[in-house]
Amino acid sequence: MRLTGSTVSARDFPTNRGGLCQKGWTSAELLSTPARLTSPLLRRDGRLHPVSWDTALDFVANTLRDLRASSGADSVAVFGGGGLTNEKAYLLGKFARVALGTAQIDYNGRFCMSSAAAAGTRAFGLDRGMPFPVTDLAASDAILLVGANPAETMPPFTQHLAGARLIVVDPRRTATAERADLHLRPRPGTDVALALGILHAVVADGHLAKDYVDERTSGFDAAWRVAAAWWPERVERVTGVPANDQHRAADMLAQAGSAHVLTGRGTEQHATGTDSVSAWINLALALGLPGRPGSGYGCLTGQGNGQGGREHGQKADQLPGYRKITDPAAREHVAGVWGVPAESLPGPGRSAYELLDSLGDGPKALLVFGSNILVSAPRSAHVADRLSTLDLLVVADFVLSETAAAADVVFPVTQWAEEAGTMTNLEGRVLLREPAVTPPDGVRGDLELLRELAIRLGQPAERFPADPEVVFDELRRAAAGGPADYSGVTYQRLRAGEALHWPVPGTDHPGSPRVFLDRFAHPDGRARFAAVDHTGPAEPADAEFPLLATTGRVLQHYQSGAQTRLVAELTEAEPEVFVQVHPDTAARAGLADGGYATVSSRRGRTRAKVRCDATMRLDTVFLPFHFPGAQRANLITNPALDPHSRMPEFKVCAVRLAAA
Ligand SMILES: Nc1nc2c(c(=O)[nH]1)N[C@H]1C(S)=C(S)[C@@H](COP(=O)(O)OP(=O)(O)OC[C@H]3O[C@@H](n4cnc5c(=O)[nH]c(N)nc54)[C@H](O)[C@@H]3O)O[C@H]1N2
Ligand SMILES: Nc1nc2c(c(=O)[nH]1)N[C@H]1C(S)=C(S)[C@@H](COP(=O)(O)OP(=O)(O)OC[C@H]3O[C@@H](n4cnc5c(=O)[nH]c(N)nc54)[C@H](O)[C@@H]3O)O[C@H]1N2
Ligand SMILES: [Mo]
């Protein structure tokens, strides 16, 4: 796999040093899978039939035009994905705002890194997931890894953790926690309390980085007023983490010459996800880590373009360059690049789950690019019900995902090795991927699909280029002067092997690998503590639903499984959904290892194979969300939303177990 231009070989690439996980080295199998879509499909008499591109394009464009005329521009909605290239994410946002004129666009990154993004912006004034190169971690003395299981979710990344003393915060004893020097095992949904307890220990034990706090931050006093009430013994009662371990964690971090705090989805995918991340950032600030050479806070990335996918306008409240769609100057600038009046741009739309929840009553058509929402969105029976009320569901994909199988029209598109485009990695570095193989007959790129639809909707052809480099050059102009300024990034510089981390405000600018060394991005240059308090999960366990279910990933499968479930080697290793449970908890529910359980919540139930594991907490069960149909973990999840990020509470809901 070629990750950058020709001068840097994949093996020397610093982020993964040529390493790939099992999904990586089997991913080539997908390029030639028999399940690959090679013709557009159109639903007639209840079934999907192959049709020509023109037939499918005309049908979609005519239906959208009619809907817009009868029900207004917001009757059409768009759902994107963090796996799309920057060029696709950018053109999709432009397509929605200009060709459709709809405010209703959001994407699966809302389910992914939105809480870390919101908390990063709140603390530092800028959301660049990892504001330092990932190779800095190799020299770190201590790393606090919160709610992330990179041994399974980013195996190549774990090499960067090898040199440090590792503290892992995870309710489960994961493969990552196995390697830790200290494993803290909180009850799911109690991270804010735990972070407050460790912050309390830092201050009480005399480890506060007082000079740093005075010189580089604001808001410590208000944050401390909250943390002062969370002494470690009290935190132990709420989280189950021994007070002594909280002091040990504080000590390990404070004694380290350089240290990092890193968060993943485990602490972020909560209705209090933004506050959770803020609480961990508070801890990092109290220790004086962010913006100090060799130390820092960062969030681990999700999808291939988790960072870039959240910068260029497929988010409901966003314009390219990480601009706000409500900011008049941003609207003026971007409208100028697009050649349309600023007043014609819609305002902010609904967040991902709110958008799906509104389908039928609100939007009557939905276009999906790069997400398998029938499997991956929370409360999935309700989402399926909403999708079924649509007049038109359109899905662009290269395989017949569960969502594509439910669509009225499916467009077969090219995949990663067949097309050019840029992705921005977890450290804000822009990478160019060039085509390595020729696409099969019958498929077209997402950019071409958007262009064809836009033209049929009356747009001038030159406004929707399909050449990735031309799209990128336009993106550069749209992003110029914004927080995520790409104006100095060119395909030429990337091909020459330059390591460009945004912002890159000019073609002679070297890029910004470490963004907070001198100042943070708030106007006063200071990082802000957030005075966040513990409230707990939106749905606590009770007599009826006495256990807490959390969901996440296994090594072999990727996301909704739309791609990895097609690879024999991966499905043989993990063929079906399981529920990981302590043997005593299983026995109490009358379940035996290897049997089947019904896992029920207030929203639905799923049938899962029982996997007993004596390292589990007695009050917690875990299910992976990679499986379809009746095996969907999302049949039980709680769509309670974070007030800041609009992230659903994927990581905790109340359930009960019964024999199936
Ligand atoms: N194999 C594989 N790798 C992947 C993916 C995949 O689907 N499969 N997906 C990619 C994407 S898009 C993403 S976003 C990343 C996600 O990568 P991770 O964040 O590492 O993955 P998760 O398994 O979702 O969650 C991590 C851990 O959070 C823990 N957790 C659950 N509840 C809590 C809690 O309340 N507090 C804390 N502190 N921890 C909790 C879980 O036990 C789990 O071990 O992985 C990427 N890599
Ligand atoms: N219960 C629970 N649910 C979760 C999570 C969890 O931890 N627990 N995690 C959430 C997270 S972090 C994420 S990121 C989401 C991910 O879940 P999804 O958004 O469903 O992600 P994928 O399964 O990767 O689906 C992407 C689809 O787009 C297709 N695709 C890939 N690349 C392209 C492209 O370039 N163009 C087009 N047109 N199609 C493409 C793929 O074939 C696939 O069918 O799930 C979320 N849902
Ligand atoms: Mo994700």
PDB file of C-alpha atoms and ligand atoms in Angstrom, residues 21-23 82 108 111-113 145-155 168-176 184-192 194 263-270 276 280 300-304 306 537 549-561 564 580 616 620-626 650-652, ligand 1:
ATOM      1  CA  CYS A  21      -2.852  -4.990  11.213  1.00  0.00           C
ATOM      2  CA  GLN A  22      -4.708  -8.098  10.056  1.00  0.00           C
ATOM      3  CA  LYS A  23      -7.435  -5.934   8.496  1.00  0.00           C
ATOM      4  CA  GLY A  82     -14.940  10.017   8.060  1.00  0.00           C
ATOM      5  CA  ASN A 108     -20.573   9.440  10.973  1.00  0.00           C
ATOM      6  CA  PHE A 111     -20.445   9.131  16.276  1.00  0.00           C
ATOM      7  CA  CYS A 112     -16.668   9.012  16.351  1.00  0.00           C
ATOM      8  CA  MET A 113     -14.434  11.874  17.418  1.00  0.00           C
ATOM      9  CA  LEU A 145      -4.380   5.953  27.812  1.00  0.00           C
ATOM     10  CA  VAL A 146      -8.072   6.450  28.494  1.00  0.00           C
ATOM     11  CA  GLY A 147     -10.821   4.397  26.874  1.00  0.00           C
ATOM     12  CA  ALA A 148      -8.756   3.120  23.973  1.00  0.00           C
ATOM     13  CA  ASN A 149      -7.717  -0.377  23.020  1.00  0.00           C
ATOM     14  CA  PRO A 150      -5.072   0.193  20.328  1.00  0.00           C
ATOM     15  CA  ALA A 151      -3.716  -3.354  20.666  1.00  0.00           C
ATOM     16  CA  GLU A 152      -6.873  -4.292  18.762  1.00  0.00           C
ATOM     17  CA  THR A 153      -7.914  -1.035  17.097  1.00  0.00           C
ATOM     18  CA  MET A 154      -4.543   0.388  15.981  1.00  0.00           C
ATOM     19  CA  PRO A 155      -1.946  -2.394  16.323  1.00  0.00           C
ATOM     20  CA  VAL A 168      -4.729   2.250  30.944  1.00  0.00           C
ATOM     21  CA  VAL A 169      -8.232   3.313  31.950  1.00  0.00           C
ATOM     22  CA  ASP A 170     -10.744   0.757  30.662  1.00  0.00           C
ATOM     23  CA  PRO A 171     -13.575  -1.142  32.395  1.00  0.00           C
ATOM     24  CA  ARG A 172     -12.299  -4.269  30.639  1.00  0.00           C
ATOM     25  CA  ARG A 173      -8.953  -5.991  30.897  1.00  0.00           C
ATOM     26  CA  THR A 174      -8.211  -5.582  27.184  1.00  0.00           C
ATOM     27  CA  ALA A 175      -5.149  -6.705  25.257  1.00  0.00           C
ATOM     28  CA  THR A 176      -3.940  -3.123  25.743  1.00  0.00           C
ATOM     29  CA  LEU A 184      -7.666   1.376  36.275  1.00  0.00           C
ATOM     30  CA  ARG A 185     -11.003  -0.341  35.741  1.00  0.00           C
ATOM     31  CA  PRO A 186     -13.866   2.147  36.278  1.00  0.00           C
ATOM     32  CA  ARG A 187     -17.540   1.337  36.026  1.00  0.00           C
ATOM     33  CA  PRO A 188     -18.600   2.438  32.489  1.00  0.00           C
ATOM     34  CA  GLY A 189     -19.737   6.050  32.387  1.00  0.00           C
ATOM     35  CA  THR A 190     -17.827   7.234  35.471  1.00  0.00           C
ATOM     36  CA  ASP A 191     -14.749   8.698  33.791  1.00  0.00           C
ATOM     37  CA  VAL A 192     -15.448  12.268  34.858  1.00  0.00           C
ATOM     38  CA  LEU A 194     -12.186   9.238  37.999  1.00  0.00           C
ATOM     39  CA  THR A 263      -8.157   9.527  24.898  1.00  0.00           C
ATOM     40  CA  GLY A 264     -10.161   7.124  22.704  1.00  0.00           C
ATOM     41  CA  ARG A 265     -13.804   6.355  22.114  1.00  0.00           C
ATOM     42  CA  GLY A 266     -14.265   4.599  25.471  1.00  0.00           C
ATOM     43  CA  THR A 267     -14.270   7.881  27.359  1.00  0.00           C
ATOM     44  CA  GLU A 268     -15.703   9.982  24.513  1.00  0.00           C
ATOM     45  CA  GLN A 269     -18.824   8.102  23.341  1.00  0.00           C
ATOM     46  CA  HIS A 270     -21.035   9.196  26.215  1.00  0.00           C
ATOM     47  CA  SER A 276     -15.158  13.460  30.111  1.00  0.00           C
ATOM     48  CA  TRP A 280      -8.828  14.415  31.280  1.00  0.00           C
ATOM     49  CA  LEU A 300      -6.541   8.779  19.030  1.00  0.00           C
ATOM     50  CA  THR A 301      -8.052   8.803  15.597  1.00  0.00           C
ATOM     51  CA  GLY A 302     -10.874   6.705  14.261  1.00  0.00           C
ATOM     52  CA  GLN A 303     -11.473   6.150  10.581  1.00  0.00           C
ATOM     53  CA  GLY A 304      -8.899   6.553   7.819  1.00  0.00           C
ATOM     54  CA  GLY A 306     -11.038  10.838  10.999  1.00  0.00           C
ATOM     55  CA  PRO A 537     -24.637   7.683  32.577  1.00  0.00           C
ATOM     56  CA  ALA A 549     -23.540  -2.856  28.549  1.00  0.00           C
ATOM     57  CA  THR A 550     -20.677  -1.244  26.708  1.00  0.00           C
ATOM     58  CA  THR A 551     -19.840  -1.690  23.027  1.00  0.00           C
ATOM     59  CA  GLY A 552     -16.756  -1.448  20.858  1.00  0.00           C
ATOM     60  CA  ARG A 553     -14.417  -3.333  18.599  1.00  0.00           C
ATOM     61  CA  VAL A 554     -12.472  -6.509  18.046  1.00  0.00           C
ATOM     62  CA  LEU A 555      -9.239  -6.851  16.098  1.00  0.00           C
ATOM     63  CA  GLN A 556     -10.661  -8.711  13.109  1.00  0.00           C
ATOM     64  CA  HIS A 557     -13.602  -6.539  12.133  1.00  0.00           C
ATOM     65  CA  TYR A 558     -13.894  -2.996  10.929  1.00  0.00           C
ATOM     66  CA  GLN A 559     -16.854  -0.881  12.001  1.00  0.00           C
ATOM     67  CA  SER A 560     -20.225  -2.071  10.698  1.00  0.00           C
ATOM     68  CA  GLY A 561     -18.363  -5.043   9.215  1.00  0.00           C
ATOM     69  CA  THR A 564     -14.514  -7.251   6.834  1.00  0.00           C
ATOM     70  CA  GLN A 580     -18.330 -10.823  27.088  1.00  0.00           C
ATOM     71  CA  MET A 616     -14.705  -8.676  33.485  1.00  0.00           C
ATOM     72  CA  THR A 620     -20.491  -4.846  33.034  1.00  0.00           C
ATOM     73  CA  VAL A 621     -20.916  -6.722  29.754  1.00  0.00           C
ATOM     74  CA  PHE A 622     -19.334  -5.936  26.387  1.00  0.00           C
ATOM     75  CA  LEU A 623     -20.580  -6.470  22.817  1.00  0.00           C
ATOM     76  CA  PRO A 624     -18.820  -5.665  19.535  1.00  0.00           C
ATOM     77  CA  PHE A 625     -20.958  -3.659  17.089  1.00  0.00           C
ATOM     78  CA  HIS A 626     -19.654  -5.197  13.822  1.00  0.00           C
ATOM     79  CA  PHE A 650     -22.671   4.175  22.640  1.00  0.00           C
ATOM     80  CA  LYS A 651     -20.527   3.206  25.603  1.00  0.00           C
ATOM     81  CA  VAL A 652     -23.109   2.616  28.325  1.00  0.00           C
TER      82      VAL A 652
HETATM   83  N1  LIG B   1     -10.124  -3.643  14.610  1.00  0.00           N
HETATM   84  C1  LIG B   1     -10.680  -2.435  14.455  1.00  0.00           C
HETATM   85  N2  LIG B   1      -9.910  -1.314  14.513  1.00  0.00           N
HETATM   86  C2  LIG B   1     -10.480  -0.099  14.386  1.00  0.00           C
HETATM   87  C3  LIG B   1     -11.871   0.066  14.133  1.00  0.00           C
HETATM   88  C4  LIG B   1     -12.656  -1.138  14.057  1.00  0.00           C
HETATM   89  O1  LIG B   1     -13.884  -1.094  13.882  1.00  0.00           O
HETATM   90  N3  LIG B   1     -12.016  -2.348  14.214  1.00  0.00           N
HETATM   91  N4  LIG B   1     -12.436   1.287  14.015  1.00  0.00           N
HETATM   92  C5  LIG B   1     -11.600   2.472  13.905  1.00  0.00           C
HETATM   93  C6  LIG B   1     -12.375   3.608  14.443  1.00  0.00           C
HETATM   94  S1  LIG B   1     -13.465   4.426  13.416  1.00  0.00           S
HETATM   95  C7  LIG B   1     -12.243   4.041  15.715  1.00  0.00           C
HETATM   96  S2  LIG B   1     -13.202   5.340  16.269  1.00  0.00           S
HETATM   97  C8  LIG B   1     -11.216   3.479  16.599  1.00  0.00           C
HETATM   98  C9  LIG B   1     -11.749   3.220  18.017  1.00  0.00           C
HETATM   99  O2  LIG B   1     -10.733   2.724  18.805  1.00  0.00           O
HETATM  100  P1  LIG B   1     -10.937   2.500  20.382  1.00  0.00           P
HETATM  101  O3  LIG B   1     -11.401   3.743  21.032  1.00  0.00           O
HETATM  102  O4  LIG B   1      -9.679   1.876  20.876  1.00  0.00           O
HETATM  103  O5  LIG B   1     -12.100   1.365  20.348  1.00  0.00           O
HETATM  104  P2  LIG B   1     -13.403   0.923  21.156  1.00  0.00           P
HETATM  105  O6  LIG B   1     -13.349  -0.578  21.170  1.00  0.00           O
HETATM  106  O7  LIG B   1     -14.611   1.535  20.586  1.00  0.00           O
HETATM  107  O8  LIG B   1     -13.289   1.473  22.636  1.00  0.00           O
HETATM  108  C10 LIG B   1     -12.108   1.380  23.404  1.00  0.00           C
HETATM  109  C11 LIG B   1     -12.329   0.847  24.784  1.00  0.00           C
HETATM  110  O9  LIG B   1     -13.224   1.659  25.521  1.00  0.00           O
HETATM  111  C12 LIG B   1     -13.618   0.882  26.608  1.00  0.00           C
HETATM  112  N5  LIG B   1     -14.705   1.526  27.357  1.00  0.00           N
HETATM  113  C13 LIG B   1     -16.020   1.227  27.335  1.00  0.00           C
HETATM  114  N6  LIG B   1     -16.709   2.020  28.179  1.00  0.00           N
HETATM  115  C14 LIG B   1     -15.804   2.845  28.760  1.00  0.00           C
HETATM  116  C15 LIG B   1     -15.896   3.882  29.748  1.00  0.00           C
HETATM  117  O10 LIG B   1     -16.951   4.255  30.261  1.00  0.00           O
HETATM  118  N7  LIG B   1     -14.717   4.501  30.092  1.00  0.00           N
HETATM  119  C16 LIG B   1     -13.515   4.134  29.573  1.00  0.00           C
HETATM  120  N8  LIG B   1     -12.427   4.780  29.991  1.00  0.00           N
HETATM  121  N9  LIG B   1     -13.411   3.152  28.644  1.00  0.00           N
HETATM  122  C17 LIG B   1     -14.537   2.524  28.238  1.00  0.00           C
HETATM  123  C18 LIG B   1     -13.973  -0.450  25.976  1.00  0.00           C
HETATM  124  O11 LIG B   1     -13.913  -1.500  26.922  1.00  0.00           O
HETATM  125  C19 LIG B   1     -12.937  -0.553  24.856  1.00  0.00           C
HETATM  126  O12 LIG B   1     -11.908  -1.488  25.184  1.00  0.00           O
HETATM  127  O13 LIG B   1     -10.716   2.250  16.095  1.00  0.00           O
HETATM  128  C20 LIG B   1     -10.323   2.301  14.723  1.00  0.00           C
HETATM  129  N10 LIG B   1      -9.702   1.025  14.479  1.00  0.00           N
END
